[in-house]
């Protein structure tokens, strides 16, 4: 059918400086990505990518960003992301880089991927953490997420059984 | 016993040449502007960089011959970059504030074809 197809790029902002993630703002990020595309792909790239471009989700604590772009120009946007080297905010420059985790056609698939990714990250954090208080907190979140996972699966099975 | 399936390989060359060659000429609105070969190449690369960015400005572009008097040159570009180069030459408007335009006289995937141009043929 006739509709505009989009691609959703799930990226993670990785930086040494902890203040870098907190100073993330969707307007700052949007202008940063657009400027980088203009530098890397020229006026043609800037015009092509900015039609359907939007920052759909932004989490300042974990640094997860969800970008939307048109399907035809997804490659242009994706290839420009490694050229982002620093984030400028109020005169402070923080070196950072974008790690693309997942490319999906809908927000729902990206959300499913993000839930699984966060579960895995919790387990990795549990292995690496040193403080006892942190360890308990992470163990609680891990058990809570496992319970939620079982609920989801049983909910899906119940829905299939009803059909 | 069934006979084994016959295997064959078919190789199709759609465009046997990896490079395309363009004969271009630079025209200025007012005369008296000269460029040497390095400045000419700088102009070409900046034209591509304006329109298509740094990634495509790094395409392997070569100037095979250049004549300073007539400001004409023969360029070689890989085939995937031909459309980008041609469109950025079309949209180039000025050099150092002076109005100019590129005239593309001949384009061919084979260099030999640029040696003779039937448009410039003089019939007695």
Short mmCIF file of C-alpha atoms in Angstrom, two decimals:
data_model
loop_
_atom_site.label_atom_id
_atom_site.label_comp_id
_atom_site.label_asym_id
_atom_site.label_seq_id
_atom_site.Cartn_x
_atom_site.Cartn_y
_atom_site.Cartn_z
CA UNK A 1 0.00 0.00 0.00
CA UNK A 2 1.04 3.56 -0.31
CA UNK A 3 2.61 4.98 2.79
CA UNK A 4 5.90 6.48 3.87
CA UNK A 5 8.12 3.82 5.39
CA UNK A 6 10.55 4.72 8.14
CA UNK A 7 13.52 3.17 9.82
CA UNK A 8 14.10 3.60 13.56
CA UNK A 9 17.75 3.64 14.67
CA UNK A 10 18.31 2.68 18.29
CA UNK A 11 21.62 4.16 19.42
CA UNK A 12 23.53 4.46 22.64
CA UNK A 13 25.58 7.51 23.51
CA UNK A 14 28.89 6.37 24.98
CA UNK A 15 31.09 8.84 26.77
CA UNK A 16 33.77 8.93 29.47
CA UNK A 17 32.34 12.01 31.11
CA UNK A 18 29.19 11.35 33.20
CA UNK A 19 27.93 14.91 32.68
CA UNK A 20 27.71 14.33 28.93
CA UNK A 21 24.60 12.16 29.09
CA UNK A 22 22.82 14.49 31.51
CA UNK A 23 23.21 17.44 29.18
CA UNK A 24 21.39 15.60 26.38
CA UNK A 25 18.41 17.41 25.03
CA UNK A 26 16.36 16.40 22.02
CA UNK A 27 16.87 19.73 20.26
CA UNK A 28 20.63 19.67 20.90
CA UNK A 29 20.84 16.12 19.62
CA UNK A 30 18.68 16.81 16.57
CA UNK A 31 20.81 19.78 15.52
CA UNK A 32 24.00 17.81 16.16
CA UNK A 33 22.90 14.94 13.92
CA UNK A 34 21.68 17.28 11.19
CA UNK A 35 24.97 19.24 11.20
CA UNK A 36 26.96 16.04 11.00
CA UNK A 37 24.91 14.76 8.06
CA UNK A 38 25.41 18.12 6.31
CA UNK A 39 29.15 17.86 6.82
CA UNK A 40 29.45 14.23 5.75
CA UNK A 41 26.86 14.05 2.97
CA UNK A 42 26.61 17.67 1.84
CA UNK A 43 23.54 19.69 0.96
CA UNK A 44 21.96 16.72 -0.78
CA UNK A 45 22.30 14.53 2.30
CA UNK A 46 21.11 17.22 4.67
CA UNK A 47 17.99 17.85 2.63
CA UNK A 48 17.21 14.19 2.04
CA UNK A 49 17.60 13.12 5.65
CA UNK A 50 15.82 16.01 7.30
CA UNK A 51 12.42 15.30 5.70
CA UNK A 52 11.37 12.47 7.98
CA UNK A 53 13.95 13.03 10.67
CA UNK A 54 12.90 13.10 14.32
CA UNK A 55 14.24 12.13 17.71
CA UNK A 56 11.55 9.84 19.05
CA UNK A 57 12.93 8.75 22.42
CA UNK A 58 15.73 9.99 24.60
CA UNK A 59 16.85 8.66 27.95
CA UNK A 60 19.39 10.91 29.63
CA UNK A 61 20.31 8.38 32.33
CA UNK A 62 21.20 5.45 30.09
CA UNK A 63 22.02 7.49 27.00
CA UNK A 64 19.62 5.58 24.72
CA UNK A 65 18.38 7.50 21.70
CA UNK A 66 15.78 6.49 19.10
CA UNK A 67 16.06 8.31 15.77
CA UNK A 68 13.57 8.11 12.94
CA UNK A 69 14.41 8.57 9.27
CA UNK A 70 12.91 7.70 5.89
CA UNK A 71 13.66 4.19 4.68
CA UNK A 72 15.35 5.37 1.46
CA UNK A 73 17.83 7.55 3.34
CA UNK A 74 18.43 5.30 6.32
CA UNK A 75 21.90 4.41 5.01
CA UNK A 76 22.90 8.07 4.81
CA UNK A 77 21.90 8.74 8.41
CA UNK A 78 23.40 5.49 9.68
CA UNK A 79 26.72 6.13 7.98
CA UNK A 80 26.93 9.66 9.38
CA UNK A 81 26.56 8.56 13.01
CA UNK A 82 30.19 7.41 13.48
CA UNK A 83 31.34 10.90 12.51
CA UNK A 84 29.80 12.43 15.63
CA UNK A 85 32.73 12.91 17.96
CA UNK A 86 31.70 15.48 20.52
CA UNK A 87 28.64 16.97 22.13
CA UNK A 88 28.62 20.73 22.69
CA UNK A 89 26.33 22.22 25.27
CA UNK A 90 26.56 25.69 26.84
CA UNK A 91 30.18 25.99 25.83
CA UNK A 92 31.23 22.62 27.27
CA UNK A 93 32.55 20.05 24.86
CA UNK A 94 32.26 16.41 25.78
CA UNK A 95 33.90 13.77 23.58
CA UNK A 96 31.46 10.98 22.90
CA UNK A 97 30.40 8.53 20.24
CA UNK A 98 27.21 6.83 19.08
CA UNK A 99 26.87 3.09 19.15
CA UNK A 100 24.03 1.82 16.96
CA UNK A 101 22.31 -1.07 18.70
CA UNK A 102 19.38 -1.90 16.45
CA UNK A 103 17.63 -0.78 13.27
CA UNK A 104 13.94 -1.51 13.14
CA UNK A 105 10.99 -0.71 10.98
CA UNK A 106 8.69 0.16 13.85
CA UNK A 107 9.00 1.57 17.33
CA UNK A 108 7.61 -1.66 18.77
CA UNK A 109 10.44 -3.85 17.47
CA UNK A 110 12.98 -1.39 18.81
CA UNK A 111 11.24 -1.42 22.18
CA UNK A 112 11.30 -5.25 22.29
CA UNK A 113 14.99 -5.23 21.48
CA UNK A 114 15.66 -2.59 24.11
CA UNK A 115 13.91 -4.63 26.82
CA UNK A 116 16.03 -7.70 26.01
CA UNK A 117 19.18 -5.58 25.80
CA UNK A 118 18.52 -3.99 29.18
CA UNK A 119 17.99 -7.40 30.76
CA UNK A 120 21.35 -8.55 29.43
CA UNK A 121 23.01 -5.33 30.59
CA UNK A 122 21.64 -5.85 34.11
CA UNK A 123 23.25 -9.29 34.26
CA UNK A 124 26.55 -7.86 33.06
CA UNK A 125 26.35 -5.10 35.66
CA UNK A 126 25.68 -7.71 38.32
CA UNK A 127 28.89 -9.51 37.40
CA UNK A 128 30.97 -6.35 37.38
CA UNK A 129 29.69 -4.50 40.41
CA UNK A 130 31.84 -4.27 43.52
CA UNK A 131 29.67 -2.57 46.16
CA UNK A 132 27.36 -4.80 48.27
CA UNK A 133 24.51 -2.28 48.33
CA UNK A 134 24.65 -1.93 44.53
CA UNK A 135 24.73 -5.70 44.20
CA UNK A 136 21.51 -6.08 46.17
CA UNK A 137 19.77 -3.35 44.20
CA UNK A 138 20.77 -4.92 40.88
CA UNK A 139 19.69 -8.39 42.05
CA UNK A 140 16.28 -7.00 42.97
CA UNK A 141 15.87 -5.42 39.51
CA UNK A 142 16.98 -8.66 37.83
CA UNK A 143 14.42 -10.76 39.72
CA UNK A 144 11.70 -8.19 39.02
CA UNK A 145 12.50 -8.22 35.29
CA UNK A 146 12.48 -12.05 35.24
CA UNK A 147 9.03 -12.06 36.86
CA UNK A 148 7.79 -9.58 34.27
CA UNK A 149 9.24 -11.77 31.51
CA UNK A 150 7.33 -14.81 32.80
CA UNK A 151 4.13 -12.77 33.00
CA UNK A 152 4.56 -11.60 29.41
CA UNK A 153 5.18 -15.13 28.13
CA UNK A 154 2.17 -16.56 29.99
CA UNK A 155 0.07 -13.66 28.69
CA UNK A 156 1.10 -14.46 25.11
CA UNK A 157 0.39 -18.18 25.59
CA UNK A 158 -3.04 -17.38 27.02
CA UNK A 159 -3.77 -15.17 24.03
CA UNK A 160 -2.72 -17.96 21.60
CA UNK A 161 -4.81 -20.53 23.50
CA UNK A 162 -7.88 -18.27 23.29
CA UNK A 163 -7.43 -18.02 19.52
CA UNK B 1 20.14 -43.33 -11.54
CA UNK B 2 19.22 -39.71 -12.32
CA UNK B 3 21.94 -37.74 -14.04
CA UNK B 4 23.58 -35.05 -11.91
CA UNK B 5 22.30 -31.53 -12.58
CA UNK B 6 24.42 -29.72 -15.11
CA UNK B 7 26.18 -26.77 -13.58
CA UNK B 8 27.20 -23.82 -15.61
CA UNK B 9 28.33 -20.35 -14.87
CA UNK B 10 27.27 -17.33 -16.85
CA UNK B 11 29.20 -14.12 -16.46
CA UNK B 12 27.51 -10.97 -17.66
CA UNK B 13 29.40 -7.69 -17.97
CA UNK B 14 26.99 -4.84 -18.03
CA UNK B 15 29.58 -2.13 -18.10
CA UNK B 16 33.06 -3.42 -18.74
CA UNK B 17 34.71 -0.14 -17.90
CA UNK B 18 35.22 0.86 -14.27
CA UNK B 19 35.98 4.46 -15.11
CA UNK B 20 34.17 7.15 -17.03
CA UNK B 21 36.02 9.92 -18.83
CA UNK B 22 34.64 13.45 -19.21
CA UNK B 23 35.89 16.28 -21.36
CA UNK B 24 34.93 19.55 -19.70
CA UNK B 25 35.61 23.21 -20.22
CA UNK B 26 35.34 25.98 -17.65
CA UNK B 27 33.90 29.29 -18.84
CA UNK B 28 34.03 32.50 -16.90
CA UNK B 29 31.69 35.40 -17.36
CA UNK B 30 34.58 37.88 -17.56
CA UNK B 31 37.91 36.98 -19.11
CA UNK B 32 41.30 37.23 -17.58
CA UNK B 33 40.93 34.56 -14.94
CA UNK B 34 43.56 31.86 -14.92
CA UNK B 35 43.79 28.68 -12.91
CA UNK B 36 46.59 26.23 -12.72
CA UNK B 37 46.00 22.49 -12.52
CA UNK B 38 46.01 22.35 -8.72
CA UNK B 39 43.48 25.15 -8.39
CA UNK B 40 41.29 23.46 -11.00
CA UNK B 41 41.30 20.22 -9.05
CA UNK B 42 40.60 22.11 -5.84
CA UNK B 43 37.59 23.70 -7.54
CA UNK B 44 36.24 20.32 -8.64
CA UNK B 45 36.64 18.78 -5.21
CA UNK B 46 35.03 21.72 -3.47
CA UNK B 47 32.08 21.52 -5.87
CA UNK B 48 31.50 17.87 -5.00
CA UNK B 49 32.02 18.57 -1.30
CA UNK B 50 29.36 21.31 -1.30
CA UNK B 51 26.72 19.10 -2.79
CA UNK B 52 27.56 15.61 -1.58
CA UNK B 53 29.75 16.07 1.47
CA UNK B 54 33.15 14.87 2.55
CA UNK B 55 32.45 11.23 1.79
CA UNK B 56 31.92 11.84 -1.90
CA UNK B 57 34.60 14.51 -2.13
CA UNK B 58 37.03 11.68 -1.51
CA UNK B 59 36.02 9.84 -4.68
CA UNK B 60 39.06 8.98 -6.80
CA UNK B 61 38.95 11.79 -9.33
CA UNK B 62 41.86 12.37 -11.71
CA UNK B 63 42.64 15.14 -14.15
CA UNK B 64 44.30 13.42 -17.06
CA UNK B 65 45.06 16.50 -19.15
CA UNK B 66 44.61 20.18 -18.48
CA UNK B 67 45.12 23.19 -20.74
CA UNK B 68 45.46 26.46 -18.93
CA UNK B 69 44.76 28.68 -21.93
CA UNK B 70 41.41 27.18 -22.84
CA UNK B 71 40.63 25.97 -19.29
CA UNK B 72 39.60 22.59 -20.64
CA UNK B 73 40.42 19.24 -19.12
CA UNK B 74 39.83 15.52 -19.38
CA UNK B 75 38.69 13.99 -16.10
CA UNK B 76 38.51 10.40 -15.01
CA UNK B 77 36.06 9.25 -12.35
CA UNK B 78 34.95 5.82 -11.23
CA UNK B 79 31.61 4.86 -12.77
CA UNK B 80 29.62 4.97 -9.57
CA UNK B 81 30.64 8.58 -9.03
CA UNK B 82 29.85 9.89 -12.51
CA UNK B 83 26.34 11.09 -11.72
CA UNK B 84 27.52 12.84 -8.57
CA UNK B 85 30.41 14.58 -10.29
CA UNK B 86 28.29 15.69 -13.24
CA UNK B 87 25.52 17.06 -11.05
CA UNK B 88 27.96 18.96 -8.85
CA UNK B 89 29.66 20.44 -11.93
CA UNK B 90 26.25 21.54 -13.15
CA UNK B 91 25.45 23.29 -9.89
CA UNK B 92 28.78 25.06 -9.50
CA UNK B 93 28.21 28.80 -9.91
CA UNK B 94 31.25 30.75 -8.94
CA UNK B 95 34.95 30.64 -8.23
CA UNK B 96 36.34 33.19 -5.76
CA UNK B 97 33.33 35.43 -6.29
CA UNK B 98 33.50 35.35 -10.08
CA UNK B 99 30.68 33.74 -12.01
CA UNK B 100 31.60 30.69 -14.02
CA UNK B 101 30.07 27.58 -15.54
CA UNK B 102 31.28 24.16 -16.57
CA UNK B 103 30.50 23.00 -20.09
CA UNK B 104 30.57 19.23 -20.48
CA UNK B 105 31.59 18.45 -24.02
CA UNK B 106 31.97 14.68 -24.06
CA UNK B 107 31.44 11.76 -21.71
CA UNK B 108 32.46 8.20 -22.48
CA UNK B 109 33.46 5.04 -20.66
CA UNK B 110 36.36 4.68 -23.06
CA UNK B 111 39.20 7.13 -23.29
CA UNK B 112 39.74 6.45 -26.97
CA UNK B 113 36.34 7.90 -27.77
CA UNK B 114 37.45 11.29 -26.45
CA UNK B 115 40.21 11.56 -29.00
CA UNK B 116 37.79 12.45 -31.77
CA UNK B 117 34.54 14.30 -31.51
CA UNK B 118 32.16 14.18 -34.42
CA UNK B 119 30.67 17.52 -33.39
CA UNK B 120 33.96 19.25 -34.05
CA UNK B 121 34.42 17.53 -37.36
CA UNK B 122 34.90 20.00 -40.21
CA UNK B 123 33.54 18.87 -43.51
CA UNK B 124 35.17 20.32 -46.60
#
